[in-house]
PDB file of C-alpha atoms in Angstrom:
ATOM      1  CA  UNK A   1       9.616 -68.905-105.308  1.00 57.00           C
ATOM      2  CA  UNK A   2      12.442 -69.737-107.555  1.00 58.00           C
ATOM      3  CA  UNK A   3      12.071 -70.963-111.093  1.00 91.00           C
ATOM      4  CA  UNK A   4      14.085 -73.686-111.115  1.00 95.00           C
ATOM      5  CA  UNK A   5      14.277 -76.779-112.703  1.00 95.00           C
ATOM      6  CA  UNK A   6      16.025 -80.039-112.884  1.00 97.00           C
ATOM      7  CA  UNK A   7      14.671 -82.961-114.299  1.00 96.00           C
ATOM      8  CA  UNK A   8      14.802 -85.922-113.835  1.00 96.00           C
ATOM      9  CA  UNK A   9      14.421 -86.000-109.426  1.00 95.00           C
ATOM     10  CA  UNK A  10      15.663 -89.187-109.366  1.00 96.00           C
ATOM     11  CA  UNK A  11      17.064 -91.819-111.508  1.00 96.00           C
ATOM     12  CA  UNK A  12      18.942 -95.354-111.080  1.00 97.00           C
ATOM     13  CA  UNK A  13      21.200 -96.849-114.370  1.00 96.00           C
ATOM     14  CA  UNK A  14      24.004 -98.479-114.311  1.00 96.00           C
ATOM     15  CA  UNK A  15      27.409 -98.569-115.140  1.00 96.00           C
ATOM     16  CA  UNK A  16      28.710 -97.231-118.592  1.00 95.00           C
ATOM     17  CA  UNK A  17      25.705 -95.590-119.480  1.00 95.00           C
ATOM     18  CA  UNK A  18      25.393 -91.995-120.558  1.00 96.00           C
ATOM     19  CA  UNK A  19      22.998 -89.342-119.235  1.00 96.00           C
ATOM     20  CA  UNK A  20      21.897 -86.356-119.183  1.00 97.00           C
ATOM     21  CA  UNK A  21      20.946 -83.662-116.066  1.00 97.00           C
ATOM     22  CA  UNK A  22      18.511 -80.798-117.512  1.00 98.00           C
ATOM     23  CA  UNK A  23      18.310 -77.608-115.865  1.00 98.00           C
ATOM     24  CA  UNK A  24      15.947 -74.957-116.946  1.00 97.00           C
ATOM     25  CA  UNK A  25      15.602 -71.300-115.138  1.00 96.00           C
ATOM     26  CA  UNK A  26      12.604 -68.844-116.151  1.00 95.00           C
ATOM     27  CA  UNK A  27      14.391 -66.016-114.273  1.00 91.00           C
ATOM     28  CA  UNK A  28      16.498 -64.631-117.245  1.00 91.00           C
ATOM     29  CA  UNK A  29      19.672 -65.416-114.459  1.00 92.00           C
ATOM     30  CA  UNK A  30      23.098 -64.861-116.219  1.00 91.00           C
ATOM     31  CA  UNK A  31      25.107 -67.490-113.598  1.00 93.00           C
ATOM     32  CA  UNK A  32      23.864 -70.723-113.662  1.00 95.00           C
ATOM     33  CA  UNK A  33      26.213 -73.398-111.567  1.00 95.00           C
ATOM     34  CA  UNK A  34      26.061 -76.976-110.908  1.00 96.00           C
ATOM     35  CA  UNK A  35      27.057 -78.286-107.581  1.00 95.00           C
ATOM     36  CA  UNK A  36      26.904 -82.166-106.045  1.00 95.00           C
ATOM     37  CA  UNK A  37      26.369 -82.699-102.652  1.00 93.00           C
ATOM     38  CA  UNK A  38      26.611 -85.927-100.664  1.00 91.00           C
ATOM     39  CA  UNK A  39      24.655 -86.178 -97.628  1.00 84.00           C
ATOM     40  CA  UNK A  40      26.072 -84.186 -94.274  1.00 83.00           C
ATOM     41  CA  UNK A  41      28.976 -82.687 -96.635  1.00 87.00           C
ATOM     42  CA  UNK A  42      30.052 -79.767 -98.431  1.00 89.00           C
ATOM     43  CA  UNK A  43      28.912 -78.671-101.861  1.00 92.00           C
ATOM     44  CA  UNK A  44      31.379 -79.108-104.096  1.00 92.00           C
ATOM     45  CA  UNK A  45      31.234 -76.745-108.017  1.00 92.00           C
ATOM     46  CA  UNK A  46      31.225 -79.192-111.134  1.00 94.00           C
ATOM     47  CA  UNK A  47      30.520 -76.792-113.631  1.00 95.00           C
ATOM     48  CA  UNK A  48      29.166 -72.959-114.182  1.00 94.00           C
ATOM     49  CA  UNK A  49      28.801 -70.600-117.108  1.00 95.00           C
ATOM     50  CA  UNK A  50      28.540 -66.538-116.335  1.00 91.00           C
ATOM     51  CA  UNK A  51      26.873 -66.658-120.180  1.00 92.00           C
ATOM     52  CA  UNK A  52      25.529 -68.070-123.393  1.00 95.00           C
ATOM     53  CA  UNK A  53      28.420 -69.654-125.052  1.00 94.00           C
ATOM     54  CA  UNK A  54      30.568 -69.280-121.642  1.00 93.00           C
ATOM     55  CA  UNK A  55      31.075 -72.519-118.956  1.00 95.00           C
ATOM     56  CA  UNK A  56      34.259 -73.112-117.139  1.00 93.00           C
ATOM     57  CA  UNK A  57      35.276 -76.873-114.653  1.00 92.00           C
ATOM     58  CA  UNK A  58      35.273 -76.032-111.034  1.00 90.00           C
ATOM     59  CA  UNK A  59      36.159 -78.791-109.135  1.00 83.00           C
ATOM     60  CA  UNK A  60      35.254 -81.995-109.857  1.00 80.00           C
ATOM     61  CA  UNK A  61      34.072 -81.543-113.674  1.00 69.00           C
ATOM     62  CA  UNK A  62      36.980 -83.913-114.894  1.00 70.00           C
ATOM     63  CA  UNK A  63      34.022 -86.851-115.994  1.00 85.00           C
ATOM     64  CA  UNK A  64      31.537 -84.268-117.118  1.00 93.00           C
ATOM     65  CA  UNK A  65      30.562 -82.087-119.416  1.00 94.00           C
ATOM     66  CA  UNK A  66      28.248 -78.945-119.762  1.00 96.00           C
ATOM     67  CA  UNK A  67      26.383 -76.366-122.691  1.00 96.00           C
ATOM     68  CA  UNK A  68      24.985 -72.780-121.946  1.00 97.00           C
ATOM     69  CA  UNK A  69      23.437 -72.573-125.617  1.00 97.00           C
ATOM     70  CA  UNK A  70      19.916 -71.052-124.827  1.00 96.00           C
ATOM     71  CA  UNK A  71      20.347 -68.410-120.889  1.00 95.00           C
ATOM     72  CA  UNK A  72      17.645 -70.160-119.766  1.00 96.00           C
ATOM     73  CA  UNK A  73      19.025 -73.562-120.188  1.00 97.00           C
ATOM     74  CA  UNK A  74      21.659 -75.547-118.715  1.00 98.00           C
ATOM     75  CA  UNK A  75      22.381 -79.048-119.048  1.00 98.00           C
ATOM     76  CA  UNK A  76      24.769 -81.810-117.909  1.00 97.00           C
ATOM     77  CA  UNK A  77      26.359 -84.599-119.145  1.00 97.00           C
ATOM     78  CA  UNK A  78      28.272 -87.964-117.680  1.00 94.00           C
ATOM     79  CA  UNK A  79      29.259 -89.818-120.801  1.00 93.00           C
ATOM     80  CA  UNK A  80      29.758 -93.266-118.841  1.00 95.00           C
ATOM     81  CA  UNK A  81      28.714 -93.375-115.332  1.00 94.00           C
ATOM     82  CA  UNK A  82      30.394 -95.217-112.884  1.00 94.00           C
ATOM     83  CA  UNK A  83      29.289 -95.552-108.784  1.00 95.00           C
ATOM     84  CA  UNK A  84      30.990 -93.135-107.782  1.00 93.00           C
ATOM     85  CA  UNK A  85      29.091 -90.894-109.193  1.00 94.00           C
ATOM     86  CA  UNK A  86      25.939 -91.525-107.781  1.00 95.00           C
ATOM     87  CA  UNK A  87      24.591 -88.361-105.568  1.00 95.00           C
ATOM     88  CA  UNK A  88      22.711 -85.500-105.456  1.00 95.00           C
ATOM     89  CA  UNK A  89      23.045 -82.928-108.547  1.00 96.00           C
ATOM     90  CA  UNK A  90      21.989 -79.754-107.838  1.00 96.00           C
ATOM     91  CA  UNK A  91      21.633 -76.421-110.122  1.00 97.00           C
ATOM     92  CA  UNK A  92      21.607 -73.288-109.136  1.00 96.00           C
ATOM     93  CA  UNK A  93      21.547 -69.491-111.138  1.00 95.00           C
ATOM     94  CA  UNK A  94      22.334 -66.270-109.845  1.00 91.00           C
ATOM     95  CA  UNK A  95      21.529 -62.538-110.883  1.00 84.00           C
ATOM     96  CA  UNK A  96      24.713 -61.229-113.257  1.00 60.00           C
ATOM     97  CA  UNK A  97      24.770 -57.709-111.776  1.00 55.00           C
ATOM     98  CA  UNK A  98      28.012 -57.958-109.481  1.00 53.00           C
ATOM     99  CA  UNK A  99      29.206 -61.233-108.415  1.00 54.00           C
ATOM    100  CA  UNK A 100      27.536 -61.255-104.893  1.00 62.00           C
ATOM    101  CA  UNK A 101      23.678 -62.499-106.085  1.00 74.00           C
ATOM    102  CA  UNK A 102      22.369 -64.552-103.917  1.00 87.00           C
ATOM    103  CA  UNK A 103      22.226 -68.333-105.885  1.00 92.00           C
ATOM    104  CA  UNK A 104      18.618 -69.945-106.434  1.00 93.00           C
ATOM    105  CA  UNK A 105      18.862 -73.707-106.420  1.00 95.00           C
ATOM    106  CA  UNK A 106      16.664 -76.396-108.019  1.00 95.00           C
ATOM    107  CA  UNK A 107      15.554 -79.180-106.203  1.00 92.00           C
ATOM    108  CA  UNK A 108      17.960 -81.385-107.698  1.00 95.00           C
ATOM    109  CA  UNK A 109      18.650 -84.629-109.341  1.00 96.00           C
ATOM    110  CA  UNK A 110      18.878 -87.844-107.383  1.00 95.00           C
ATOM    111  CA  UNK A 111      21.568 -90.151-108.988  1.00 96.00           C
ATOM    112  CA  UNK A 112      21.954 -93.731-108.630  1.00 96.00           C
ATOM    113  CA  UNK A 113      24.746 -95.575-110.643  1.00 96.00           C
ATOM    114  CA  UNK A 114      24.129 -99.834-109.787  1.00 95.00           C
TER     115      UNK A 114
ATOM    116  CA  UNK B   1      43.857 -74.878 -98.504  1.00 76.00           C
ATOM    117  CA  UNK B   2      41.127 -73.167 -98.280  1.00 85.00           C
ATOM    118  CA  UNK B   3      37.769 -74.711 -95.832  1.00 91.00           C
ATOM    119  CA  UNK B   4      35.082 -73.775 -93.656  1.00 96.00           C
ATOM    120  CA  UNK B   5      34.255 -74.829 -90.593  1.00 96.00           C
ATOM    121  CA  UNK B   6      31.637 -75.308 -88.258  1.00 97.00           C
ATOM    122  CA  UNK B   7      29.468 -77.928 -85.565  1.00 97.00           C
ATOM    123  CA  UNK B   8      28.457 -80.746 -87.653  1.00 96.00           C
ATOM    124  CA  UNK B   9      24.832 -81.449 -85.459  1.00 97.00           C
ATOM    125  CA  UNK B  10      23.428 -79.070 -82.616  1.00 98.00           C
ATOM    126  CA  UNK B  11      20.605 -79.191 -80.517  1.00 98.00           C
ATOM    127  CA  UNK B  12      18.392 -77.133 -79.530  1.00 97.00           C
ATOM    128  CA  UNK B  13      14.680 -77.098 -77.565  1.00 97.00           C
ATOM    129  CA  UNK B  14      11.363 -75.271 -79.142  1.00 97.00           C
ATOM    130  CA  UNK B  15      10.819 -71.457 -78.485  1.00 97.00           C
ATOM    131  CA  UNK B  16      15.372 -70.881 -77.195  1.00 98.00           C
ATOM    132  CA  UNK B  17      18.041 -69.172 -79.313  1.00 98.00           C
ATOM    133  CA  UNK B  18      20.842 -71.498 -80.864  1.00 98.00           C
ATOM    134  CA  UNK B  19      24.077 -69.270 -82.368  1.00 98.00           C
ATOM    135  CA  UNK B  20      25.943 -71.274 -84.830  1.00 98.00           C
ATOM    136  CA  UNK B  21      29.363 -70.083 -85.822  1.00 98.00           C
ATOM    137  CA  UNK B  22      31.499 -70.616 -88.473  1.00 98.00           C
ATOM    138  CA  UNK B  23      34.983 -70.013 -88.932  1.00 98.00           C
ATOM    139  CA  UNK B  24      36.697 -69.315 -92.752  1.00 97.00           C
ATOM    140  CA  UNK B  25      40.195 -69.454 -94.436  1.00 95.00           C
ATOM    141  CA  UNK B  26      40.412 -68.608 -98.112  1.00 93.00           C
ATOM    142  CA  UNK B  27      42.038 -66.698-100.185  1.00 90.00           C
ATOM    143  CA  UNK B  28      40.810 -63.589-100.092  1.00 92.00           C
ATOM    144  CA  UNK B  29      36.704 -62.314 -98.951  1.00 93.00           C
ATOM    145  CA  UNK B  30      34.005 -61.209-101.086  1.00 91.00           C
ATOM    146  CA  UNK B  31      31.311 -62.027 -98.820  1.00 93.00           C
ATOM    147  CA  UNK B  32      30.007 -64.570 -96.511  1.00 96.00           C
ATOM    148  CA  UNK B  33      26.524 -65.816 -97.255  1.00 96.00           C
ATOM    149  CA  UNK B  34      24.066 -68.963 -94.801  1.00 97.00           C
ATOM    150  CA  UNK B  35      21.627 -70.975 -96.385  1.00 96.00           C
ATOM    151  CA  UNK B  36      19.250 -72.866 -94.478  1.00 97.00           C
ATOM    152  CA  UNK B  37      18.383 -76.603 -95.992  1.00 95.00           C
ATOM    153  CA  UNK B  38      16.078 -79.046 -95.065  1.00 94.00           C
ATOM    154  CA  UNK B  39      16.392 -82.764 -95.536  1.00 90.00           C
ATOM    155  CA  UNK B  40      15.876 -83.888 -98.959  1.00 85.00           C
ATOM    156  CA  UNK B  41      15.691 -80.129 -99.743  1.00 88.00           C
ATOM    157  CA  UNK B  42      17.739 -78.081-101.901  1.00 88.00           C
ATOM    158  CA  UNK B  43      19.026 -74.952 -99.905  1.00 92.00           C
ATOM    159  CA  UNK B  44      17.203 -71.554 -99.931  1.00 93.00           C
ATOM    160  CA  UNK B  45      19.593 -68.423 -99.218  1.00 93.00           C
ATOM    161  CA  UNK B  46      19.091 -66.984 -96.101  1.00 95.00           C
ATOM    162  CA  UNK B  47      22.031 -64.058 -95.139  1.00 94.00           C
ATOM    163  CA  UNK B  48      24.973 -62.301 -96.728  1.00 94.00           C
ATOM    164  CA  UNK B  49      27.454 -60.242 -95.003  1.00 95.00           C
ATOM    165  CA  UNK B  50      29.891 -58.497 -96.945  1.00 94.00           C
ATOM    166  CA  UNK B  51      30.732 -55.644 -93.633  1.00 95.00           C
ATOM    167  CA  UNK B  52      31.445 -55.994 -90.275  1.00 97.00           C
ATOM    168  CA  UNK B  53      28.892 -56.614 -88.203  1.00 97.00           C
ATOM    169  CA  UNK B  54      25.028 -57.583 -87.256  1.00 97.00           C
ATOM    170  CA  UNK B  55      22.178 -58.530 -89.836  1.00 94.00           C
ATOM    171  CA  UNK B  56      18.684 -59.004 -88.780  1.00 94.00           C
ATOM    172  CA  UNK B  57      16.039 -60.472 -90.770  1.00 91.00           C
ATOM    173  CA  UNK B  58      13.340 -61.428 -88.672  1.00 94.00           C
ATOM    174  CA  UNK B  59      13.812 -64.626 -86.729  1.00 97.00           C
ATOM    175  CA  UNK B  60      17.378 -65.055 -87.914  1.00 97.00           C
ATOM    176  CA  UNK B  61      20.578 -63.036 -87.593  1.00 97.00           C
ATOM    177  CA  UNK B  62      23.990 -63.137 -89.059  1.00 98.00           C
ATOM    178  CA  UNK B  63      27.311 -61.909 -87.653  1.00 98.00           C
ATOM    179  CA  UNK B  64      30.617 -61.154 -89.430  1.00 98.00           C
ATOM    180  CA  UNK B  65      34.122 -60.583 -88.629  1.00 98.00           C
ATOM    181  CA  UNK B  66      36.711 -59.874 -91.471  1.00 97.00           C
ATOM    182  CA  UNK B  67      39.244 -59.585 -88.531  1.00 96.00           C
ATOM    183  CA  UNK B  68      38.370 -63.264 -87.159  1.00 96.00           C
ATOM    184  CA  UNK B  69      37.372 -64.783 -90.068  1.00 97.00           C
ATOM    185  CA  UNK B  70      33.967 -65.438 -87.774  1.00 97.00           C
ATOM    186  CA  UNK B  71      30.468 -65.551 -88.423  1.00 98.00           C
ATOM    187  CA  UNK B  72      27.541 -66.487 -86.478  1.00 98.00           C
ATOM    188  CA  UNK B  73      23.789 -67.678 -87.636  1.00 98.00           C
ATOM    189  CA  UNK B  74      21.662 -66.542 -84.302  1.00 98.00           C
ATOM    190  CA  UNK B  75      17.916 -68.305 -84.579  1.00 98.00           C
ATOM    191  CA  UNK B  76      15.557 -67.319 -82.202  1.00 97.00           C
ATOM    192  CA  UNK B  77      11.695 -67.822 -80.886  1.00 97.00           C
ATOM    193  CA  UNK B  78      12.901 -71.590 -82.216  1.00 98.00           C
ATOM    194  CA  UNK B  79       9.922 -73.504 -84.540  1.00 97.00           C
ATOM    195  CA  UNK B  80       9.767 -77.458 -85.223  1.00 97.00           C
ATOM    196  CA  UNK B  81      10.582 -75.973 -88.803  1.00 97.00           C
ATOM    197  CA  UNK B  82      13.463 -74.914 -88.136  1.00 98.00           C
ATOM    198  CA  UNK B  83      15.565 -78.246 -87.886  1.00 97.00           C
ATOM    199  CA  UNK B  84      17.479 -78.044 -90.473  1.00 97.00           C
ATOM    200  CA  UNK B  85      20.862 -78.230 -92.603  1.00 97.00           C
ATOM    201  CA  UNK B  86      22.754 -74.472 -92.259  1.00 98.00           C
ATOM    202  CA  UNK B  87      25.332 -73.932 -94.790  1.00 97.00           C
ATOM    203  CA  UNK B  88      27.736 -71.247 -94.158  1.00 97.00           C
ATOM    204  CA  UNK B  89      29.577 -70.628 -97.827  1.00 95.00           C
ATOM    205  CA  UNK B  90      32.653 -67.731 -98.248  1.00 94.00           C
ATOM    206  CA  UNK B  91      32.781 -66.200-101.421  1.00 91.00           C
ATOM    207  CA  UNK B  92      36.508 -65.729-101.937  1.00 88.00           C
ATOM    208  CA  UNK B  93      38.900 -63.553-104.279  1.00 88.00           C
ATOM    209  CA  UNK B  94      38.271 -65.054-107.150  1.00 83.00           C
ATOM    210  CA  UNK B  95      34.106 -64.997-106.901  1.00 81.00           C
ATOM    211  CA  UNK B  96      33.885 -68.900-105.959  1.00 84.00           C
ATOM    212  CA  UNK B  97      32.302 -69.758-103.213  1.00 89.00           C
ATOM    213  CA  UNK B  98      33.868 -72.115-100.866  1.00 91.00           C
ATOM    214  CA  UNK B  99      31.217 -74.393 -99.113  1.00 93.00           C
ATOM    215  CA  UNK B 100      30.810 -75.484 -95.851  1.00 94.00           C
ATOM    216  CA  UNK B 101      29.622 -79.268 -94.631  1.00 94.00           C
ATOM    217  CA  UNK B 102      26.815 -77.727 -92.639  1.00 95.00           C
ATOM    218  CA  UNK B 103      25.123 -77.419 -89.541  1.00 97.00           C
ATOM    219  CA  UNK B 104      22.727 -79.985 -88.973  1.00 97.00           C
ATOM    220  CA  UNK B 105      19.946 -79.002 -86.402  1.00 98.00           C
ATOM    221  CA  UNK B 106      17.844 -80.578 -83.768  1.00 98.00           C
ATOM    222  CA  UNK B 107      14.352 -79.489 -82.192  1.00 97.00           C
ATOM    223  CA  UNK B 108      13.293 -80.137 -79.443  1.00 96.00           C
ATOM    224  CA  UNK B 109       9.505 -80.079 -77.725  1.00 94.00           C
TER     225      UNK B 109
END
């Protein structure tokens, strides 16, 4: 069973608020990812990291930021939430050996912006 | 552009066999993954193919043809718990995963 945790699981906030979605893994994985997924749609990569102090932007990164100060922790911050940010956010990690490791996903954070 | 195509929804009967197809067009290829995602839950890894051929893992098998840009996931002896979405994802030349929208599989008694 994967040891990757996300909080909060559910969040309802107002427009303009700053929020941080937390993600932690205890597997010692170097690679971590944030995905956004709407119902019935494909996963879209927001940010990823290949290790401490390494962060890269994905397809949907322009309105959010991430940090990777510790191997196990990869928080995602929305500076000013908008209704268009309403979605499910999935954090994932994989081992650093090669680039073809399977992804282990957290249970997701479902965000609703009013 | 890059894209992954898979059927939106399929229906099958408990105890039967179902094949879920996936075709892809990507810039480069470094492997194809299948994930299972139950409603409201996170995806979980099912299989990985990087060479042509069939990989069997219990009731589930995955096939790859790189020349055709084609894969399928074969589920045998279907159980009600197999009702889920099945996601196909391809790793491109930059080692980025390109995801399909998923196939929702409905199992009927």
